[in-house]
C-alpha cells in the first residue's frame, strides 16, 4: 500500500471513529434528531456540490428514488438516529465498539434475508462476536441495566448497517449512476424524510454553543469527506484493503473516549471488546483468504465499504 493510500486509510478511520465523540459533544446542546438531520443535510449538500462540479446527474424515476429512500433509511437515517439516541446512555468508547459489530452481523442477516450461506469460519466468527456482545452488555450486572436500552439501540444501529450492506448490491449497484450522485441522493431523500417524520423534535430549542455547532458541522463535512476518501481508496487498493478503515474505527473511538471524555471501561467491557475484536480479526482473515479465489463485486455507493464477501447461495 502506497503512502498516500495509508494516509487516506488513517484519515478515513479517524473520521469514522471521531463521529462518536462529535455526537457526544453535540448531545450537550441538541437532540438526536437534530444531530442526524444536520449531518444528512450538510453532507448531502456537499456531495451535491461535488456532483455539480463533476457534472454527474442525479437519478430519475420514482422507482429509483424509492430504492434510494430505503437505503437512506437503513444505511444512514435510522442507524445514525439509533446511535445518537443510544449515546445518551452509552459512552463514546462503547458506541464505537458496538458499531464494529456490523461485519459480524452480516452473516445472519444475509442468511435470514437473502438465504445465502456462509463458510464455517464465518459462522465461528459471528458466534464468537455475539458471545463477546453478551459479555460486553453484561445484562446480569446492576451497573449495566441503566444503560441497557442505549446499548441495544447501538446494537440495532449496527444491524441496520448490516441489512443495508446486504441489500445494497441488489437495490443500488445495478442502477448505472455515479456513486457520488447516488450517495448525494440518498442523503437528500433521507434528510427530507427526517424533516417530515421528526419535525417536532427538530423544532425543539437548541443550545448552539461553539462546541455543539462545531461538532454538527464537523459531522456533516466528515460524512461527505469520508465517502470521497472511501471511494478513492476502493479504487486505489480495492475494497478489502479499504475495509481496514472500518476495523480501525473502533480503536479510534475507544482512544478518543478514554483520552478526551474520560471513559472508564469495566473488566467485562474490556473482555467483551477483546472477544469482539478477535472475531473481527478472524472475519478479516477469512475475507482476505477468500478474496484470493473469489472475484470481488463492486459494492453499492455510500460512505461505506464492502465489509464481508458472501458466497452464492447453495
Short mmCIF file of C-alpha atoms in Angstrom, two decimals:
data_model
loop_
_atom_site.label_atom_id
_atom_site.label_comp_id
_atom_site.label_asym_id
_atom_site.label_seq_id
_atom_site.Cartn_x
_atom_site.Cartn_y
_atom_site.Cartn_z
CA UNK A 1 0.00 0.00 0.00
CA UNK A 2 1.42 3.38 -1.04
CA UNK A 3 1.98 6.20 1.44
CA UNK A 4 -0.96 8.19 0.04
CA UNK A 5 -3.24 5.19 0.50
CA UNK A 6 -2.04 4.68 4.08
CA UNK A 7 -2.72 8.33 4.90
CA UNK A 8 -6.18 8.11 3.34
CA UNK A 9 -6.88 4.92 5.31
CA UNK A 10 -5.84 6.54 8.59
CA UNK A 11 -7.85 9.68 7.80
CA UNK A 12 -10.94 7.62 6.99
CA UNK A 13 -10.68 5.61 10.22
CA UNK A 14 -10.15 8.86 12.15
CA UNK A 15 -13.24 10.49 10.62
CA UNK A 16 -15.48 7.49 11.25
CA UNK A 17 -14.11 6.89 14.75
CA UNK A 18 -14.38 10.54 15.80
CA UNK A 19 -18.08 10.68 14.89
CA UNK A 20 -18.96 9.09 18.24
CA UNK A 21 -17.07 11.81 20.12
CA UNK A 22 -18.73 14.51 17.99
CA UNK A 23 -22.18 13.04 18.69
CA UNK A 24 -21.41 13.04 22.41
CA UNK A 25 -20.42 16.71 22.28
CA UNK A 26 -23.43 17.67 20.13
CA UNK A 27 -25.81 15.98 22.58
CA UNK A 28 -24.84 18.67 25.05
CA UNK A 29 -26.98 21.17 23.16
CA UNK A 30 -29.12 19.31 20.63
CA UNK A 31 -31.27 16.21 20.42
CA UNK A 32 -30.62 13.07 18.31
CA UNK A 33 -32.99 14.12 15.50
CA UNK A 34 -31.27 17.49 15.13
CA UNK A 35 -27.87 15.80 15.03
CA UNK A 36 -28.88 13.33 12.32
CA UNK A 37 -30.69 15.96 10.24
CA UNK A 38 -27.72 18.33 10.34
CA UNK A 39 -25.38 15.54 9.28
CA UNK A 40 -27.64 14.48 6.40
CA UNK A 41 -28.38 17.98 5.15
CA UNK A 42 -24.82 19.29 5.26
CA UNK A 43 -23.23 16.07 4.00
CA UNK A 44 -25.81 15.80 1.21
CA UNK A 45 -25.31 19.44 0.20
CA UNK A 46 -21.54 18.97 -0.08
CA UNK A 47 -21.91 15.79 -2.12
CA UNK A 48 -24.46 17.54 -4.33
CA UNK A 49 -21.91 20.29 -4.91
CA UNK A 50 -19.35 17.64 -5.87
CA UNK A 51 -21.88 16.20 -8.34
CA UNK A 52 -22.31 19.61 -9.94
CA UNK A 53 -18.54 20.12 -10.14
CA UNK A 54 -18.07 16.66 -11.67
CA UNK A 55 -21.14 17.06 -13.92
CA UNK A 56 -22.80 13.98 -12.51
CA UNK A 57 -26.56 13.74 -12.98
CA UNK A 58 -28.94 12.72 -10.19
CA UNK A 59 -31.12 9.64 -10.76
CA UNK A 60 -34.53 9.92 -12.37
CA UNK A 61 -37.65 7.86 -11.83
CA UNK A 62 -39.85 7.19 -8.80
CA UNK A 63 -38.78 3.55 -8.52
CA UNK A 64 -35.11 4.53 -8.27
CA UNK A 65 -35.83 7.19 -5.66
CA UNK A 66 -37.87 4.66 -3.69
CA UNK A 67 -34.81 2.40 -3.55
CA UNK A 68 -32.64 5.33 -2.54
CA UNK A 69 -35.10 6.20 0.21
CA UNK A 70 -34.95 2.65 1.58
CA UNK A 71 -31.16 2.65 1.51
CA UNK A 72 -31.07 6.13 3.04
CA UNK A 73 -33.23 4.90 5.91
CA UNK A 74 -31.32 1.66 6.53
CA UNK A 75 -27.82 2.95 5.86
CA UNK A 76 -27.99 6.47 7.25
CA UNK A 77 -31.06 7.96 8.96
CA UNK A 78 -32.12 5.01 11.15
CA UNK A 79 -28.70 3.77 12.35
CA UNK A 80 -27.48 7.32 12.95
CA UNK A 81 -30.63 8.02 14.94
CA UNK A 82 -30.22 4.82 16.97
CA UNK A 83 -26.58 5.55 17.77
CA UNK A 84 -27.30 9.19 18.69
CA UNK A 85 -30.20 8.14 20.91
CA UNK A 86 -28.17 5.33 22.45
CA UNK A 87 -25.25 7.62 23.22
CA UNK A 88 -27.43 9.50 25.68
CA UNK A 89 -26.79 6.49 27.97
CA UNK A 90 -23.73 4.89 26.37
CA UNK A 91 -20.14 6.14 26.37
CA UNK A 92 -18.18 7.11 23.27
CA UNK A 93 -15.99 4.02 23.61
CA UNK A 94 -18.91 1.61 23.93
CA UNK A 95 -20.73 3.13 20.94
CA UNK A 96 -17.63 2.67 18.80
CA UNK A 97 -17.28 -0.95 19.91
CA UNK A 98 -20.93 -1.69 19.10
CA UNK A 99 -20.54 -0.14 15.65
CA UNK A 100 -17.76 -2.63 14.92
CA UNK A 101 -20.29 -5.46 15.21
CA UNK A 102 -21.60 -4.71 11.70
CA UNK A 103 -19.40 -7.21 9.78
CA UNK A 104 -20.26 -9.93 12.30
CA UNK A 105 -23.98 -9.22 11.90
CA UNK A 106 -23.69 -9.54 8.13
CA UNK A 107 -23.70 -13.35 8.15
CA UNK A 108 -27.02 -13.88 10.00
CA UNK A 109 -28.55 -11.01 8.02
CA UNK A 110 -27.70 -12.44 4.60
CA UNK A 111 -28.77 -15.90 5.76
CA UNK A 112 -32.14 -14.70 7.06
CA UNK A 113 -32.93 -12.19 4.31
CA UNK A 114 -31.11 -13.48 1.23
CA UNK A 115 -30.77 -17.17 2.09
CA UNK A 116 -27.04 -17.14 1.39
CA UNK A 117 -24.84 -19.49 3.38
CA UNK A 118 -21.56 -18.53 4.99
CA UNK A 119 -18.44 -20.61 5.47
CA UNK A 120 -17.71 -22.48 8.69
CA UNK A 121 -15.14 -19.86 9.63
CA UNK A 122 -17.66 -17.07 9.16
CA UNK A 123 -20.14 -18.86 11.39
CA UNK A 124 -17.45 -19.22 14.07
CA UNK A 125 -16.59 -15.51 13.78
CA UNK A 126 -20.25 -14.48 14.12
CA UNK A 127 -20.92 -16.76 17.09
CA UNK A 128 -17.72 -15.60 18.78
CA UNK A 129 -18.62 -11.97 18.12
CA UNK A 130 -22.11 -12.23 19.55
CA UNK A 131 -20.72 -14.05 22.56
CA UNK A 132 -18.49 -11.02 23.05
CA UNK A 133 -21.54 -8.75 22.80
CA UNK A 134 -23.26 -10.62 25.63
CA UNK A 135 -20.16 -10.23 27.80
CA UNK A 136 -19.96 -6.57 26.75
CA UNK A 137 -23.57 -5.90 27.76
CA UNK A 138 -23.46 -7.99 30.94
CA UNK A 139 -27.25 -7.70 31.40
CA UNK A 140 -26.92 -9.61 34.67
CA UNK A 141 -24.94 -6.75 36.27
CA UNK A 142 -26.52 -3.86 38.14
CA UNK A 143 -24.20 -1.27 36.56
CA UNK A 144 -25.25 -2.36 33.04
CA UNK A 145 -29.01 -2.24 33.45
CA UNK A 146 -29.23 1.55 33.43
CA UNK A 147 -27.54 1.69 30.02
CA UNK A 148 -29.04 -1.48 28.53
CA UNK A 149 -31.56 0.39 26.35
CA UNK A 150 -28.77 2.55 24.93
CA UNK A 151 -26.61 -0.48 24.26
CA UNK A 152 -29.48 -2.22 22.47
CA UNK A 153 -30.06 0.91 20.38
CA UNK A 154 -26.41 0.96 19.30
CA UNK A 155 -26.55 -2.74 18.52
CA UNK A 156 -29.69 -2.09 16.47
CA UNK A 157 -27.82 0.59 14.54
CA UNK A 158 -25.08 -1.89 13.66
CA UNK A 159 -27.69 -4.40 12.47
CA UNK A 160 -29.26 -1.67 10.28
CA UNK A 161 -25.89 -1.16 8.62
CA UNK A 162 -25.60 -4.91 8.02
CA UNK A 163 -29.06 -5.02 6.41
CA UNK A 164 -28.20 -2.01 4.24
CA UNK A 165 -24.97 -3.64 3.05
CA UNK A 166 -26.76 -6.90 2.31
CA UNK A 167 -29.38 -5.20 0.15
CA UNK A 168 -27.11 -2.58 -1.42
CA UNK A 169 -25.90 -4.85 -4.21
CA UNK A 170 -29.45 -5.81 -5.16
CA UNK A 171 -31.07 -2.38 -4.81
CA UNK A 172 -28.45 0.16 -5.85
CA UNK A 173 -25.31 -1.14 -7.55
CA UNK A 174 -27.05 -2.06 -10.82
CA UNK A 175 -28.65 1.36 -11.38
CA UNK A 176 -25.84 2.67 -13.56
CA UNK A 177 -25.46 6.09 -11.94
CA UNK A 178 -22.38 7.72 -10.45
CA UNK A 179 -21.61 6.66 -6.89
CA UNK A 180 -21.29 10.28 -5.84
CA UNK A 181 -24.71 11.08 -7.33
CA UNK A 182 -26.32 8.11 -5.62
CA UNK A 183 -24.73 8.93 -2.26
CA UNK A 184 -25.87 12.56 -2.52
CA UNK A 185 -29.37 11.42 -3.47
CA UNK A 186 -29.56 9.03 -0.51
CA UNK A 187 -28.54 11.76 1.91
CA UNK A 188 -31.00 14.25 0.39
CA UNK A 189 -34.00 11.93 0.43
CA UNK A 190 -33.17 10.70 3.95
CA UNK A 191 -32.85 14.33 5.06
CA UNK A 192 -36.28 15.15 3.65
CA UNK A 193 -37.71 12.13 5.47
CA UNK A 194 -36.18 13.37 8.74
CA UNK A 195 -37.84 16.74 8.17
CA UNK A 196 -41.24 15.08 7.79
CA UNK A 197 -41.02 12.36 10.45
CA UNK A 198 -39.15 14.18 13.21
CA UNK A 199 -40.43 17.74 12.71
CA UNK A 200 -41.47 18.19 16.39
CA UNK A 201 -38.01 17.13 17.59
CA UNK A 202 -36.29 19.33 15.00
CA UNK A 203 -38.23 22.36 16.25
CA UNK A 204 -37.13 21.88 19.85
CA UNK A 205 -34.82 24.65 21.15
CA UNK A 206 -31.09 24.08 20.80
CA UNK A 207 -28.14 25.38 22.79
CA UNK A 208 -25.99 26.45 19.84
CA UNK A 209 -22.69 26.86 21.64
CA UNK A 210 -19.42 26.82 19.73
CA UNK A 211 -18.68 23.20 20.64
CA UNK A 212 -22.14 21.99 19.60
CA UNK A 213 -22.16 23.88 16.30
CA UNK A 214 -18.59 22.82 15.58
CA UNK A 215 -19.49 19.17 16.18
CA UNK A 216 -22.54 19.35 13.90
CA UNK A 217 -20.55 20.99 11.12
CA UNK A 218 -17.67 18.53 11.53
CA UNK A 219 -20.05 15.57 11.26
CA UNK A 220 -21.70 16.93 8.12
CA UNK A 221 -18.42 17.73 6.41
CA UNK A 222 -16.91 14.46 7.62
CA UNK A 223 -19.79 12.49 6.12
CA UNK A 224 -19.01 13.86 2.66
CA UNK A 225 -15.23 13.68 3.01
CA UNK A 226 -15.40 10.09 4.31
CA UNK A 227 -17.42 8.99 1.30
CA UNK A 228 -14.98 10.60 -1.14
CA UNK A 229 -11.97 9.13 0.69
CA UNK A 230 -13.56 5.69 0.77
CA UNK A 231 -14.48 5.93 -2.92
CA UNK A 232 -10.87 6.84 -3.77
CA UNK A 233 -9.43 4.13 -1.50
CA UNK A 234 -11.54 1.38 -3.03
CA UNK A 235 -10.29 2.39 -6.47
CA UNK A 236 -6.68 2.61 -5.28
CA UNK A 237 -6.28 -0.53 -3.16
CA UNK A 238 -9.53 -2.49 -3.51
CA UNK A 239 -12.47 -2.96 -1.13
CA UNK A 240 -10.71 -5.43 1.17
CA UNK A 241 -7.77 -3.15 1.98
CA UNK A 242 -10.06 -0.12 2.14
CA UNK A 243 -12.18 -2.07 4.63
CA UNK A 244 -9.31 -1.91 7.13
CA UNK A 245 -10.54 1.58 7.98
CA UNK A 246 -13.72 0.09 9.39
CA UNK A 247 -11.74 -2.30 11.59
CA UNK A 248 -9.54 0.56 12.85
CA UNK A 249 -12.53 2.82 13.55
CA UNK A 250 -13.50 1.35 16.99
CA UNK A 251 -9.90 1.73 18.17
CA UNK A 252 -10.09 5.43 17.32
CA UNK A 253 -13.44 5.73 19.14
CA UNK A 254 -12.10 4.00 22.25
CA UNK A 255 -8.93 6.10 22.28
CA UNK A 256 -10.93 9.34 21.97
CA UNK A 257 -13.49 8.20 24.52
CA UNK A 258 -10.86 7.44 27.13
CA UNK A 259 -8.48 10.28 26.27
CA UNK A 260 -10.98 13.10 25.69
CA UNK A 261 -14.16 12.16 27.55
CA UNK A 262 -12.60 10.16 30.36
CA UNK A 263 -14.49 6.94 29.61
CA UNK A 264 -13.93 4.13 32.09
CA UNK A 265 -14.24 0.56 30.83
CA UNK A 266 -15.15 -2.16 33.33
CA UNK A 267 -13.48 -5.56 33.24
CA UNK A 268 -16.42 -7.26 31.49
CA UNK A 269 -16.41 -4.50 28.85
CA UNK A 270 -12.70 -4.95 28.20
CA UNK A 271 -13.12 -8.72 27.94
CA UNK A 272 -16.18 -8.39 25.70
CA UNK A 273 -14.43 -5.90 23.44
CA UNK A 274 -11.41 -8.20 23.19
CA UNK A 275 -13.64 -11.08 22.07
CA UNK A 276 -15.42 -8.86 19.52
CA UNK A 277 -12.12 -7.57 18.12
CA UNK A 278 -10.83 -11.15 17.94
CA UNK A 279 -13.91 -12.14 15.96
CA UNK A 280 -13.35 -9.16 13.65
CA UNK A 281 -9.74 -10.23 13.08
CA UNK A 282 -10.95 -13.73 12.20
CA UNK A 283 -13.58 -12.30 9.83
CA UNK A 284 -11.00 -10.14 8.09
CA UNK A 285 -8.62 -13.09 7.73
CA UNK A 286 -11.43 -15.13 6.13
CA UNK A 287 -12.32 -12.29 3.76
CA UNK A 288 -8.67 -11.88 2.81
CA UNK A 289 -8.29 -15.59 2.07
CA UNK A 290 -11.50 -15.74 0.03
CA UNK A 291 -10.51 -12.64 -1.95
CA UNK A 292 -7.65 -14.64 -3.44
CA UNK A 293 -10.14 -17.02 -5.07
CA UNK A 294 -13.44 -15.15 -5.41
CA UNK A 295 -13.89 -12.14 -7.74
CA UNK A 296 -14.91 -9.12 -5.68
CA UNK A 297 -18.11 -7.41 -6.90
CA UNK A 298 -18.32 -3.63 -6.77
CA UNK A 299 -20.43 -2.55 -3.83
CA UNK A 300 -23.19 0.00 -3.72
CA UNK A 301 -22.41 3.67 -3.31
CA UNK A 302 -22.46 5.20 0.13
CA UNK A 303 -19.91 6.29 2.69
CA UNK A 304 -19.33 2.62 3.48
CA UNK A 305 -17.02 -0.16 2.40
CA UNK A 306 -17.58 -3.78 1.49
CA UNK A 307 -17.25 -5.42 4.87
CA UNK A 308 -17.90 -9.06 4.03
CA UNK A 309 -17.97 -11.01 0.82
CA UNK A 310 -20.53 -13.80 0.78
CA UNK A 311 -20.57 -16.89 -1.36
CA UNK A 312 -23.53 -17.53 -3.66
CA UNK A 313 -26.44 -19.44 -2.16
CA UNK A 314 -26.21 -23.19 -2.41
#
